[in-house]
PDB file of C-alpha atoms in Angstrom:
ATOM      1  CA  MET N  16     -68.939  -4.694  -6.527  1.00 55.00           C
ATOM      2  CA  ARG N  17     -67.023  -7.411  -8.184  1.00 58.00           C
ATOM      3  CA  ASN N  18     -65.361  -4.868 -10.012  1.00 63.00           C
ATOM      4  CA  ARG N  19     -63.840  -3.560  -7.140  1.00 60.00           C
ATOM      5  CA  GLN N  20     -63.038  -5.991  -5.220  1.00 61.00           C
ATOM      6  CA  SER N  21     -60.485  -6.632  -8.139  1.00 63.00           C
ATOM      7  CA  VAL N  22     -59.434  -3.852  -7.980  1.00 58.00           C
ATOM      8  CA  PHE N  23     -58.444  -4.557  -4.381  1.00 58.00           C
ATOM      9  CA  ALA N  24     -57.359  -7.668  -4.581  1.00 59.00           C
ATOM     10  CA  TYR N  25     -54.535  -5.888  -7.616  1.00 60.00           C
ATOM     11  CA  ILE N  26     -53.460  -3.624  -5.664  1.00 63.00           C
ATOM     12  CA  LEU N  27     -53.069  -5.737  -2.506  1.00 54.00           C
ATOM     13  CA  LEU N  28     -51.571  -8.482  -4.647  1.00 56.00           C
ATOM     14  CA  ALA N  29     -48.925  -5.045  -5.643  1.00 58.00           C
ATOM     15  CA  VAL N  30     -48.010  -3.517  -2.102  1.00 56.00           C
ATOM     16  CA  PHE N  31     -47.621  -8.121  -1.049  1.00 56.00           C
ATOM     17  CA  LEU N  32     -45.474  -8.154  -4.300  1.00 54.00           C
ATOM     18  CA  LEU N  33     -43.676  -5.247  -3.648  1.00 57.00           C
ATOM     19  CA  GLY N  34     -43.136  -5.075  -0.134  1.00 57.00           C
ATOM     20  CA  GLY N  35     -40.750  -8.489  -0.987  1.00 52.00           C
ATOM     21  CA  VAL N  36     -38.657  -6.609  -3.049  1.00 48.00           C
ATOM     22  CA  ALA N  37     -38.334  -3.874  -0.797  1.00 52.00           C
ATOM     23  CA  TYR N  38     -37.565  -6.915   1.563  1.00 48.00           C
ATOM     24  CA  LEU N  39     -34.925  -8.210  -0.420  1.00 48.00           C
ATOM     25  CA  LEU N  40     -33.412  -5.491  -1.516  1.00 48.00           C
ATOM     26  CA  ALA N  41     -32.629  -4.009   1.981  1.00 47.00           C
ATOM     27  CA  PRO N  42     -29.124  -6.028   3.017  1.00 47.00           C
ATOM     28  CA  TRP N  43     -28.147  -3.302  -0.969  1.00 44.00           C
ATOM     29  CA  LEU N  44     -29.900  -0.800   0.006  1.00 44.00           C
ATOM     30  CA  ASN N  45     -28.547  -0.105   3.471  1.00 46.00           C
ATOM     31  CA  LYS N  46     -24.963   0.224   2.151  1.00 41.00           C
ATOM     32  CA  LYS N  47     -23.284   2.668   2.865  1.00 38.00           C
ATOM     33  CA  SER N  48     -20.699   4.377   1.114  1.00 36.00           C
ATOM     34  CA  VAL N  49     -17.272   3.123   1.926  1.00 34.00           C
ATOM     35  CA  SER N  50     -13.424   4.939   1.802  1.00 35.00           C
ATOM     36  CA  HIS N  51     -10.893   3.539  -1.477  1.00 35.00           C
ATOM     37  CA  GLU N  52      -8.906   1.490   2.032  1.00 37.00           C
ATOM     38  CA  THR N  53     -12.092  -0.127   2.974  1.00 36.00           C
ATOM     39  CA  ALA N  54     -13.080  -0.875  -0.453  1.00 35.00           C
ATOM     40  CA  ILE N  55      -9.218  -1.893  -0.709  1.00 35.00           C
ATOM     41  CA  LYS N  56      -8.780  -3.961   2.804  1.00 39.00           C
ATOM     42  CA  SER N  57     -12.847  -5.809   2.113  1.00 36.00           C
ATOM     43  CA  GLU N  58     -11.613  -6.168  -2.223  1.00 37.00           C
ATOM     44  CA  SER N  59      -8.376  -7.629  -2.115  1.00 44.00           C
ATOM     45  CA  PRO N  60      -6.972 -10.535   0.147  1.00 42.00           C
ATOM     46  CA  LEU N  61      -4.068  -9.659  -0.866  1.00 47.00           C
ATOM     47  CA  SER N  62      -4.041  -6.160   0.492  1.00 49.00           C
ATOM     48  CA  SER N  63      -2.078  -6.008   3.901  1.00 72.00           C
ATOM     49  CA  PRO N  64      -0.407  -8.527   4.432  1.00 80.00           C
ATOM     50  CA  ALA N  65       1.296  -9.186   7.596  1.00 85.00           C
ATOM     51  CA  PHE N  66       4.683  -6.986   9.215  1.00 89.00           C
ATOM     52  CA  LYS N  67       6.636  -9.691   9.601  1.00 92.00           C
ATOM     53  CA  LYS N  68      10.079  -7.951  11.511  1.00 96.00           C
ATOM     54  CA  GLU N  69      12.714  -9.202   9.978  1.00 96.00           C
ATOM     55  CA  GLY N  70      15.376  -6.753  10.940  1.00 97.00           C
ATOM     56  CA  GLU N  71      15.517  -2.956  11.728  1.00 98.00           C
ATOM     57  CA  VAL N  72      17.359  -0.207   9.927  1.00 98.00           C
ATOM     58  CA  THR N  73      18.902   2.778  11.515  1.00 98.00           C
ATOM     59  CA  PHE N  74      19.458   6.265  10.145  1.00 98.00           C
ATOM     60  CA  LEU N  75      22.334   8.596  10.137  1.00 98.00           C
ATOM     61  CA  SER N  76      23.819  11.621   9.582  1.00 97.00           C
ATOM     62  CA  ASP N  77      27.210  12.757  10.558  1.00 96.00           C
ATOM     63  CA  GLY N  78      27.450   9.346  13.208  1.00 94.00           C
ATOM     64  CA  LYS N  79      24.763   9.948  14.895  1.00 97.00           C
ATOM     65  CA  ILE N  80      21.760   7.989  14.703  1.00 97.00           C
ATOM     66  CA  ILE N  81      18.664  10.171  13.455  1.00 97.00           C
ATOM     67  CA  ARG N  82      15.952   7.454  13.456  1.00 98.00           C
ATOM     68  CA  LYS N  83      15.536   3.921  12.995  1.00 98.00           C
ATOM     69  CA  ILE N  84      12.762   1.187  11.576  1.00 98.00           C
ATOM     70  CA  ASP N  85      11.342  -2.104  11.812  1.00 98.00           C
ATOM     71  CA  VAL N  86      11.989  -3.552   8.331  1.00 98.00           C
ATOM     72  CA  GLU N  87      11.530  -6.677   6.176  1.00 96.00           C
ATOM     73  CA  ILE N  88      13.529  -7.153   3.788  1.00 97.00           C
ATOM     74  CA  ALA N  89      13.864  -8.163  -0.065  1.00 94.00           C
ATOM     75  CA  GLU N  90      16.276  -9.665  -0.467  1.00 90.00           C
ATOM     76  CA  ASN N  91      15.541 -12.389  -3.948  1.00 90.00           C
ATOM     77  CA  GLU N  92      13.892 -11.870  -6.493  1.00 92.00           C
ATOM     78  CA  MET N  93      10.201 -12.829  -5.938  1.00 91.00           C
ATOM     79  CA  GLU N  94      10.553 -10.083  -2.498  1.00 91.00           C
ATOM     80  CA  ARG N  95      12.054  -7.387  -4.049  1.00 92.00           C
ATOM     81  CA  ASN N  96       9.181  -7.754  -7.550  1.00 90.00           C
ATOM     82  CA  LYS N  97       5.980  -7.864  -4.825  1.00 91.00           C
ATOM     83  CA  GLY N  98       7.779  -5.463  -2.080  1.00 92.00           C
ATOM     84  CA  LEU N  99       5.732  -3.408   0.123  1.00 93.00           C
ATOM     85  CA  MET N 100       2.322  -4.374  -2.635  1.00 92.00           C
ATOM     86  CA  TYR N 101      -1.347  -4.243  -1.999  1.00 92.00           C
ATOM     87  CA  ARG N 102      -0.301  -3.241   0.776  1.00 91.00           C
ATOM     88  CA  ALA N 103      -3.554  -0.383   2.546  1.00 91.00           C
ATOM     89  CA  TYR N 104      -1.349   0.387   5.334  1.00 90.00           C
ATOM     90  CA  ILE N 105       2.513   0.262   7.113  1.00 93.00           C
ATOM     91  CA  PRO N 106       2.845   2.496  10.334  1.00 94.00           C
ATOM     92  CA  ASP N 107       5.710   5.434   9.756  1.00 94.00           C
ATOM     93  CA  SER N 108       7.920   3.247  12.312  1.00 96.00           C
ATOM     94  CA  THR N 109       8.219  -0.415   9.346  1.00 97.00           C
ATOM     95  CA  GLY N 110       9.242  -0.165   5.320  1.00 97.00           C
ATOM     96  CA  MET N 111      11.412  -2.227   3.768  1.00 97.00           C
ATOM     97  CA  LEU N 112      14.781  -2.613   2.642  1.00 98.00           C
ATOM     98  CA  PHE N 113      15.944  -3.993  -0.157  1.00 97.00           C
ATOM     99  CA  ILE N 114      19.282  -5.911  -0.365  1.00 97.00           C
ATOM    100  CA  PHE N 115      20.401  -6.632  -4.388  1.00 96.00           C
ATOM    101  CA  GLN N 116      23.476  -8.855  -5.290  1.00 95.00           C
ATOM    102  CA  GLU N 117      25.968  -6.049  -6.679  1.00 96.00           C
ATOM    103  CA  ALA N 118      25.126  -2.295  -7.354  1.00 98.00           C
ATOM    104  CA  ARG N 119      24.137  -0.764 -10.149  1.00 98.00           C
ATOM    105  CA  GLU N 120      21.073   1.396 -11.206  1.00 98.00           C
ATOM    106  CA  LEU N 121      18.174   1.495 -10.065  1.00 97.00           C
ATOM    107  CA  GLY N 122      15.012   1.566 -10.278  1.00 96.00           C
ATOM    108  CA  PHE N 123      11.637   0.963  -9.119  1.00 96.00           C
ATOM    109  CA  TRP N 124       7.480   2.103  -9.802  1.00 95.00           C
ATOM    110  CA  MET N 125       4.773   1.761  -8.296  1.00 96.00           C
ATOM    111  CA  LYS N 126       2.372  -0.382  -9.900  1.00 94.00           C
ATOM    112  CA  ASN N 127      -0.385  -2.409  -7.180  1.00 94.00           C
ATOM    113  CA  THR N 128       1.152   0.020  -4.419  1.00 94.00           C
ATOM    114  CA  HIS N 129      -1.544   1.401  -2.647  1.00 95.00           C
ATOM    115  CA  ILE N 130       0.299   4.317  -0.501  1.00 95.00           C
ATOM    116  CA  PRO N 131       2.282   6.582  -1.569  1.00 97.00           C
ATOM    117  CA  LEU N 132       5.737   6.115  -0.635  1.00 97.00           C
ATOM    118  CA  ASP N 133       9.800   8.368   0.069  1.00 98.00           C
ATOM    119  CA  ILE N 134      11.833   4.884  -1.989  1.00 98.00           C
ATOM    120  CA  MET N 135      15.993   6.106  -0.343  1.00 98.00           C
ATOM    121  CA  TYR N 136      18.637   4.688  -2.473  1.00 98.00           C
ATOM    122  CA  ALA N 137      22.224   3.655  -1.504  1.00 98.00           C
ATOM    123  CA  ASP N 138      25.575   3.166  -2.131  1.00 98.00           C
ATOM    124  CA  GLU N 139      27.597  -0.797  -1.672  1.00 98.00           C
ATOM    125  CA  ASN N 140      28.349   2.037   1.065  1.00 98.00           C
ATOM    126  CA  LYS N 141      25.477   2.050   2.480  1.00 98.00           C
ATOM    127  CA  LYS N 142      25.214   6.389   1.631  1.00 98.00           C
ATOM    128  CA  ILE N 143      22.133   7.316   0.874  1.00 98.00           C
ATOM    129  CA  ILE N 144      22.485   8.936  -2.815  1.00 98.00           C
ATOM    130  CA  SER N 145      19.020   9.910  -3.940  1.00 98.00           C
ATOM    131  CA  ILE N 146      15.586  10.008  -2.408  1.00 98.00           C
ATOM    132  CA  GLN N 147      12.364   9.689  -4.754  1.00 98.00           C
ATOM    133  CA  LYS N 148      10.070  11.452  -2.645  1.00 98.00           C
ATOM    134  CA  ASN N 149       6.492  10.693  -2.352  1.00 97.00           C
ATOM    135  CA  THR N 150       5.925   8.478  -5.178  1.00 97.00           C
ATOM    136  CA  LYS N 151       2.605   8.534  -6.649  1.00 97.00           C
ATOM    137  CA  PRO N 152       0.322   5.285  -6.081  1.00 96.00           C
ATOM    138  CA  PHE N 153      -0.188   2.856  -9.286  1.00 96.00           C
ATOM    139  CA  SER N 154       2.328   4.646 -11.173  1.00 96.00           C
ATOM    140  CA  GLU N 155       4.157   2.209 -13.610  1.00 95.00           C
ATOM    141  CA  GLU N 156       6.467   5.308 -14.426  1.00 96.00           C
ATOM    142  CA  SER N 157      10.496   3.865 -12.910  1.00 96.00           C
ATOM    143  CA  LEU N 158      11.982   5.839 -10.654  1.00 98.00           C
ATOM    144  CA  PRO N 159      15.423   5.526 -11.105  1.00 98.00           C
ATOM    145  CA  SER N 160      18.516   5.560  -8.331  1.00 98.00           C
ATOM    146  CA  ASN N 161      20.014   8.211 -10.782  1.00 98.00           C
ATOM    147  CA  GLY N 162      23.209   7.103  -9.426  1.00 98.00           C
ATOM    148  CA  ILE N 163      24.794   3.059  -8.755  1.00 98.00           C
ATOM    149  CA  ALA N 164      23.087   1.632  -5.631  1.00 98.00           C
ATOM    150  CA  LYS N 165      22.701  -2.021  -4.056  1.00 98.00           C
ATOM    151  CA  TYR N 166      20.085  -1.587  -1.465  1.00 98.00           C
ATOM    152  CA  ALA N 167      16.980   0.762  -0.912  1.00 98.00           C
ATOM    153  CA  VAL N 168      14.639   1.742   1.996  1.00 98.00           C
ATOM    154  CA  GLU N 169      10.484   1.761   0.797  1.00 98.00           C
ATOM    155  CA  VAL N 170       8.793   4.452   3.600  1.00 98.00           C
ATOM    156  CA  ASN N 171       5.340   5.746   4.024  1.00 97.00           C
ATOM    157  CA  ALA N 172       5.965   9.692   1.749  1.00 97.00           C
ATOM    158  CA  GLY N 173       6.618  12.083   4.350  1.00 98.00           C
ATOM    159  CA  PHE N 174       8.961   9.834   6.707  1.00 98.00           C
ATOM    160  CA  SER N 175      12.527  11.685   4.651  1.00 98.00           C
ATOM    161  CA  ASP N 176      11.407  14.852   5.055  1.00 98.00           C
ATOM    162  CA  ARG N 177      10.382  14.156   8.218  1.00 98.00           C
ATOM    163  CA  ASN N 178      13.042  12.832   9.853  1.00 98.00           C
ATOM    164  CA  ASN N 179      15.406  14.815   7.662  1.00 98.00           C
ATOM    165  CA  ILE N 180      17.291  12.038   5.994  1.00 98.00           C
ATOM    166  CA  LYS N 181      19.323  13.662   2.566  1.00 98.00           C
ATOM    167  CA  PRO N 182      21.747  11.780   0.280  1.00 98.00           C
ATOM    168  CA  GLY N 183      25.072  11.772   2.273  1.00 98.00           C
ATOM    169  CA  ASP N 184      23.032  10.128   4.727  1.00 98.00           C
ATOM    170  CA  ALA N 185      23.540   6.235   5.966  1.00 98.00           C
ATOM    171  CA  ILE N 186      21.808   4.341   6.681  1.00 98.00           C
ATOM    172  CA  SER N 187      23.058   0.502   9.010  1.00 98.00           C
ATOM    173  CA  PHE N 188      21.665  -2.469   9.745  1.00 96.00           C
TER     174      PHE N 188
END
């Protein structure tokens, strides 16, 4: 009889301990899988900085307005180096305008950039000279202007195709 009571006591103790462990692990066991975008938003304090409208860019073809968007302006080296890094999302009605002091061959990369972009390079006359379409997020590959440029506009990937924007068109801001 005494042996049965000991076994019973050990079983109760084991059940009690397992229940306690299960209770403590419950928050982790109940977590649902999250998308990459959700993980970016929750894990990085730098993800998706708030958009700050600093201007507008108008895209023109033969002097006619194609589309107008709100932009943040990157006009100093620190702002140009950061660009749209750490953004998990940008609306299709927004972008970033890069202004350089002098016209030259430009090249951008996608390091720490979470979303694919179209990058439109424009010369000193604001004529679009090239477009790097549907860039690869996080890539450190250089995306050249393929000519002398003074300005660049970054927008969501596919923007230039959706709005029929092509080299030879112009920007105004």
